[in-house]
Coordinates of C-alpha atoms in Angstrom, one line a residue:
X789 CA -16.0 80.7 29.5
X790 CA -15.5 81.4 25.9
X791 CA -16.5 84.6 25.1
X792 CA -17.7 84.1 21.5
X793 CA -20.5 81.3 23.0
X794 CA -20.1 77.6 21.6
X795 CA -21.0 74.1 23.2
X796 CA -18.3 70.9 24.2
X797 CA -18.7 67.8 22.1
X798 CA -17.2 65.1 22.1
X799 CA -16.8 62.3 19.5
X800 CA -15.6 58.7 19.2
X801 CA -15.8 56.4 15.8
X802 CA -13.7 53.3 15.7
X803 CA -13.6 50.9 12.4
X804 CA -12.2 47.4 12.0
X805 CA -11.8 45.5 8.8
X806 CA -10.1 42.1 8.7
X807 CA -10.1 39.2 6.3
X808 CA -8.9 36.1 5.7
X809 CA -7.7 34.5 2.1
X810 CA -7.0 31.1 1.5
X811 CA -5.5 30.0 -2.0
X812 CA -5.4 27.0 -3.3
X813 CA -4.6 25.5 -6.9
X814 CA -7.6 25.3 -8.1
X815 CA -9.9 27.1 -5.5
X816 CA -10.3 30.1 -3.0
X817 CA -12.0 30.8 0.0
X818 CA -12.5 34.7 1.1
X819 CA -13.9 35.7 4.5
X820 CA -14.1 39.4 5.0
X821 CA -15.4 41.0 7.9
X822 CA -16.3 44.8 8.3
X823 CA -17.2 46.4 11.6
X824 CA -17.8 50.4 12.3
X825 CA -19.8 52.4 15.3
X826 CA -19.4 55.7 16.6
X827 CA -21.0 58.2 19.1
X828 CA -21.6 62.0 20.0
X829 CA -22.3 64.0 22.8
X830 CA -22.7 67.9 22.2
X831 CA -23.7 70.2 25.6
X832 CA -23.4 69.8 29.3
X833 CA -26.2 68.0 28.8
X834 CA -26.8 66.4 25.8
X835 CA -27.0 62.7 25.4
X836 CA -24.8 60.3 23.5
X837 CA -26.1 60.1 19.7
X838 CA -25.4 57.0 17.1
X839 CA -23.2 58.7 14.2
X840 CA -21.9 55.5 12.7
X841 CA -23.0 51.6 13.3
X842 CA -22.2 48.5 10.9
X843 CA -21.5 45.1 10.6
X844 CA -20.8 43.4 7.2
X845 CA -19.5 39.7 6.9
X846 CA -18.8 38.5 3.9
X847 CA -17.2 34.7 3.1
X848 CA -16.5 33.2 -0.2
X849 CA -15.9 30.5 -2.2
X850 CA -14.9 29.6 -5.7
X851 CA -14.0 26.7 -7.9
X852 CA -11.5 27.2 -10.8
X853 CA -13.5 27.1 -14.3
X854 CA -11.3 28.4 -16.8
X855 CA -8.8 30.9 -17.0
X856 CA -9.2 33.7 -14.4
X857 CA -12.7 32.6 -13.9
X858 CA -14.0 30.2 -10.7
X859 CA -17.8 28.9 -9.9
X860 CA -18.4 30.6 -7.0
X861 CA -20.9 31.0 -3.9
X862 CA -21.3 33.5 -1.5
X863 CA -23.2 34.5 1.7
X864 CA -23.4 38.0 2.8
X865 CA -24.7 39.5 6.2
X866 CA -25.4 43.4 7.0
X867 CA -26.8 44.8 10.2
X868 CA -25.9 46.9 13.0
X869 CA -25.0 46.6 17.0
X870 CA -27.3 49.1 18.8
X871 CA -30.9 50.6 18.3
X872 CA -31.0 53.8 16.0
X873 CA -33.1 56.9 17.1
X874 CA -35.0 59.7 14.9
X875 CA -32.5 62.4 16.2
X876 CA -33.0 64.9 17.6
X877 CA -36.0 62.8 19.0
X878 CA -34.9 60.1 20.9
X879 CA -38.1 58.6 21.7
X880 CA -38.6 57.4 18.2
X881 CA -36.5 54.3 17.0
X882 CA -36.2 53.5 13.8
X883 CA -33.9 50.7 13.9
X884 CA -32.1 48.5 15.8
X885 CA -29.6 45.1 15.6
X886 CA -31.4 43.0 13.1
X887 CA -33.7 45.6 12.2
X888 CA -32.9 45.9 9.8
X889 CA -30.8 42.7 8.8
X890 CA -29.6 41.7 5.0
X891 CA -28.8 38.4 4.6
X892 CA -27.5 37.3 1.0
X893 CA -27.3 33.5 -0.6
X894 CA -25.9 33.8 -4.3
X895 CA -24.7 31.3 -6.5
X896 CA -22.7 32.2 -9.9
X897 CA -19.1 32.8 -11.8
X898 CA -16.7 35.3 -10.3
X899 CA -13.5 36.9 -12.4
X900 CA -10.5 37.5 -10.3
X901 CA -7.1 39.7 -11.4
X902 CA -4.7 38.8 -8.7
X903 CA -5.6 41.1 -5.2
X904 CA -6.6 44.2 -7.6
X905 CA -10.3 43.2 -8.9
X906 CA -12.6 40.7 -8.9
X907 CA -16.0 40.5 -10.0
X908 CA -19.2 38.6 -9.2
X909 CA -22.3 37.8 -11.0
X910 CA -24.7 35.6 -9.9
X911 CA -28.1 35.0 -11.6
X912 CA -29.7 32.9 -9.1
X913 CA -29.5 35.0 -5.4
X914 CA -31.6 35.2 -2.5
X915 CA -32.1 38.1 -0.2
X916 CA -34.0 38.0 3.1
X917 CA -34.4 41.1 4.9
X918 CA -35.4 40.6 8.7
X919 CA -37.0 43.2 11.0
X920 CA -36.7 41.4 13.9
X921 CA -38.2 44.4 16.2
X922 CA -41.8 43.7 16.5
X923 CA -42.7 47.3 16.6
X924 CA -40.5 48.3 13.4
X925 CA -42.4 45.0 11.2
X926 CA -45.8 46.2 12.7
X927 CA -45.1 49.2 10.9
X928 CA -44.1 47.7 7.7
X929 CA -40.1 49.6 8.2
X930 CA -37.8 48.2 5.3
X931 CA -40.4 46.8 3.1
X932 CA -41.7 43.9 5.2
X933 CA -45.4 43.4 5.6
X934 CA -47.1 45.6 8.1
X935 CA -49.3 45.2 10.9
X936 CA -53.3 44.8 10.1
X937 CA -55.9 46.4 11.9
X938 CA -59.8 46.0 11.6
X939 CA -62.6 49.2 11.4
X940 CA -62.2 49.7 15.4
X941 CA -58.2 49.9 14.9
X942 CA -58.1 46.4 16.9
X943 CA -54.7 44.3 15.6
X944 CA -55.6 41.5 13.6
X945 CA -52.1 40.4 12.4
X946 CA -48.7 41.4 13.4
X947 CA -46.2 42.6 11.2
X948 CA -44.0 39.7 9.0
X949 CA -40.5 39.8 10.3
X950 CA -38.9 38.8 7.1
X951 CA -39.2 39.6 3.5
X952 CA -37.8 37.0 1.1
X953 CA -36.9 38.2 -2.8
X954 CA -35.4 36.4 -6.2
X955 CA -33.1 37.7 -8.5
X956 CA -30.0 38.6 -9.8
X957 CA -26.8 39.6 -8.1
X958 CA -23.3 41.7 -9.3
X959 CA -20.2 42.4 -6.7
X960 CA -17.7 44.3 -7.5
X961 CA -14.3 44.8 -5.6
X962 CA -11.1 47.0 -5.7
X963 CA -8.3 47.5 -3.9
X964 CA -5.0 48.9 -4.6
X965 CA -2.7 51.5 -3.6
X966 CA -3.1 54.0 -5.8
X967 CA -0.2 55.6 -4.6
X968 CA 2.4 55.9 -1.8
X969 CA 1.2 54.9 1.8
X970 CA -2.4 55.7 -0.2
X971 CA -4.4 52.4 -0.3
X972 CA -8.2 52.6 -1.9
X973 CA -10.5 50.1 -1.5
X974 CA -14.2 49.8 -3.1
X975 CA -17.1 47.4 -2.9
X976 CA -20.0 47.6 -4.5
X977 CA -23.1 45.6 -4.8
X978 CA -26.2 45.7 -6.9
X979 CA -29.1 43.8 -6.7
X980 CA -32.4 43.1 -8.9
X981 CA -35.5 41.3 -7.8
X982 CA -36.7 39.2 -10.4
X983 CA -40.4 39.3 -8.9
X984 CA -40.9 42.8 -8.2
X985 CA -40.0 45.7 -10.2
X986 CA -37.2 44.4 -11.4
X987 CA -35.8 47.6 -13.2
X988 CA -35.4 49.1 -9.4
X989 CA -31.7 48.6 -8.4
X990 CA -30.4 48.0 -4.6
X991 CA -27.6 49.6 -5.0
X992 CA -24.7 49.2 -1.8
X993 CA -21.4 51.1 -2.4
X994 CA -18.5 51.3 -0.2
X995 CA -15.2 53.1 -0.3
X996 CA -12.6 53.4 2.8
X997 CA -9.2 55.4 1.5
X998 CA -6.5 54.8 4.2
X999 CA -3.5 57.4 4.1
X1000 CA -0.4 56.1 5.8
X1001 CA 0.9 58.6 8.0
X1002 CA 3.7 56.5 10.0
X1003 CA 3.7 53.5 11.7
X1004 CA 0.9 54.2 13.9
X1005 CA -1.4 56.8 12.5
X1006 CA -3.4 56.7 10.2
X1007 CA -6.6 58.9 8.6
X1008 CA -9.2 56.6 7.3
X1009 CA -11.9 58.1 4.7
X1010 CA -14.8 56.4 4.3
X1011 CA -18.2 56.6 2.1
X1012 CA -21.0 54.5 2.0
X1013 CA -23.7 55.1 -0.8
X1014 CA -27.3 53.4 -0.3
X1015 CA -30.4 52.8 -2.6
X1016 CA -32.8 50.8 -2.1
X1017 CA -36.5 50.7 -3.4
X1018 CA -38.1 48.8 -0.5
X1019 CA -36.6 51.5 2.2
X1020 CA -39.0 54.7 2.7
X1021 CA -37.6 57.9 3.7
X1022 CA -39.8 60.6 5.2
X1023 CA -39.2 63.5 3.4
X1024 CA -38.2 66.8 5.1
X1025 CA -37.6 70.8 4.2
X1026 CA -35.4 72.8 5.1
X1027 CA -35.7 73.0 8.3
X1028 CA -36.1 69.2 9.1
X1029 CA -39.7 69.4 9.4
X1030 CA -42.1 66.5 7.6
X1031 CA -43.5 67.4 4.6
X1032 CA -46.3 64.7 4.2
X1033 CA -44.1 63.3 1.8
X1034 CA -42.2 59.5 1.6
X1035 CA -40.4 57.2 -0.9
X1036 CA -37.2 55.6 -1.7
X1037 CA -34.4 58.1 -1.3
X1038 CA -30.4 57.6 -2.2
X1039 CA -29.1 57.3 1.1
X1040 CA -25.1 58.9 2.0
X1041 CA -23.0 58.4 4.7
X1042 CA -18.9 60.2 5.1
X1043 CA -16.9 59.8 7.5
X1044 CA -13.6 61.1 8.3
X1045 CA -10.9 59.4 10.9
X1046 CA -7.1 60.6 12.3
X1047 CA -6.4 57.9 14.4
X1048 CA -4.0 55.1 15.8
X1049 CA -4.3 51.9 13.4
X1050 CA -1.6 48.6 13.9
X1051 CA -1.9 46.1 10.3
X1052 CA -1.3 43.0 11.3

């Protein structure tokens, strides 16, 4: 009954990041593993919408070459858990677990200054992107190849559930606390397909901040920057309305959490 008019919502977002480090003498094997999903519900009778889903795994492996530099492989999954709607329509999904899906084979040298930076380059890297909702490849969603159709709009050919590409990789982590019970940590990830427009970046950037309030709470801020030539983004005015328009779009993502966290 407030008087000044308003609606309920309610929220939920939970994140986990673990990893696991083993060091030898002359070798190291990182595993790193990155999970995120959150919901909202606004009005009496509004439905639950997606505000946050992610999964990124990440393992690692390099042999010592010279100095602070190893030979190194690495294999790199992204997708999400649940199915992804054009909100406020929720009739309309535009993605969904494995729809997209981003998986990454890269073989190169990797510099490493203690647990503060290290640094990957690889010039021979494969990325496969998999679509592995038939109606999203029939569509040709995330640059896979979409569906034919002859003169009477009869399918011909359904759409290619994954998309292979060659060419160069660059990773780039941080992490250190930058100052007391203030840790920053930052990933970022660019790729270039030797095949295709080469000059047109993927760029993946990731930054979580955790501030330390005691022993059990904990705000968590967290950015995730996106660009990617291959994904189309239906442009939209002011109002959210379609303007006719598409392309490749820098994609941006914030999210701010008070919560309880435990570190093992």
């Amino acid at each position: 009954n407030w008087a000044a008019g308003g609606q309920n919502s309610v929220a939920t977002n939970g994140i986990l990041s673990v990893y696991a480090k083993k060091k030898m003498i002359k070798s190291f094997w990182d595993t790193y593993l990155d999970l995120g999903y959150g919901v909202l519900k606004q009005g009496t009778v509004g439905k639950w919408w997606k505000t946050d889903d992610k999964i990124d795994f990440t393992t690692n492996y390099g042999q010592k070459a010279t100095g602070r530099w190893y030979y190194s492989a690495l294999v790199n999954l992204k997708t999400q858990m649940a199915p992804g709607f054009n909100y406020p329509n929720d009739s309309v999904k535009i993605s969904n677990l494995f729809a997209p899906g981003y998986a990454l084979a890269a073989i190169g040298m990797e510099y490493k200054y203690k647990e503060i930076f290290s640094a990957f380059i690889a010039p021979f890297t494969d990325k496969t992107t998999i679509v592995a909702d038939q109606s999203l490849a029939d569509v040709g969603a995330f640059g896979v190849k979409k569906a034919q159709y002859d003169a009477n709009g009869n399918l011909t050919a359904r759409g290619l559930n994954i998309r292979n590409e060659f060419g160069g990789y660059v990773r780039l982590m941080f992490k250190k606390d930058i100052m007391k019970n203030v840790t920053w940590q930052s990933g970022a990830n660019f790729f270039s397909n030797y095949l295709h427009n080469p000059e047109n970046i993927d760029v993946y950037w990731d930054n979580l901040i955790s501030l330390k309030v005691n022993k059990f709470i904990t705000a968590t801020i967290s950015t995730s920057l996106i660009y990617d030539d291959d994904i189309i983004i239906v442009i939209k005015d002011s109002k959210g309305n379609p303007t006719g328009r598409s392309g490749p779009r820098l994609q941006f993502k914030e999210i701010l959490n008070v919560g309880f966290s435990y570190k093992f």
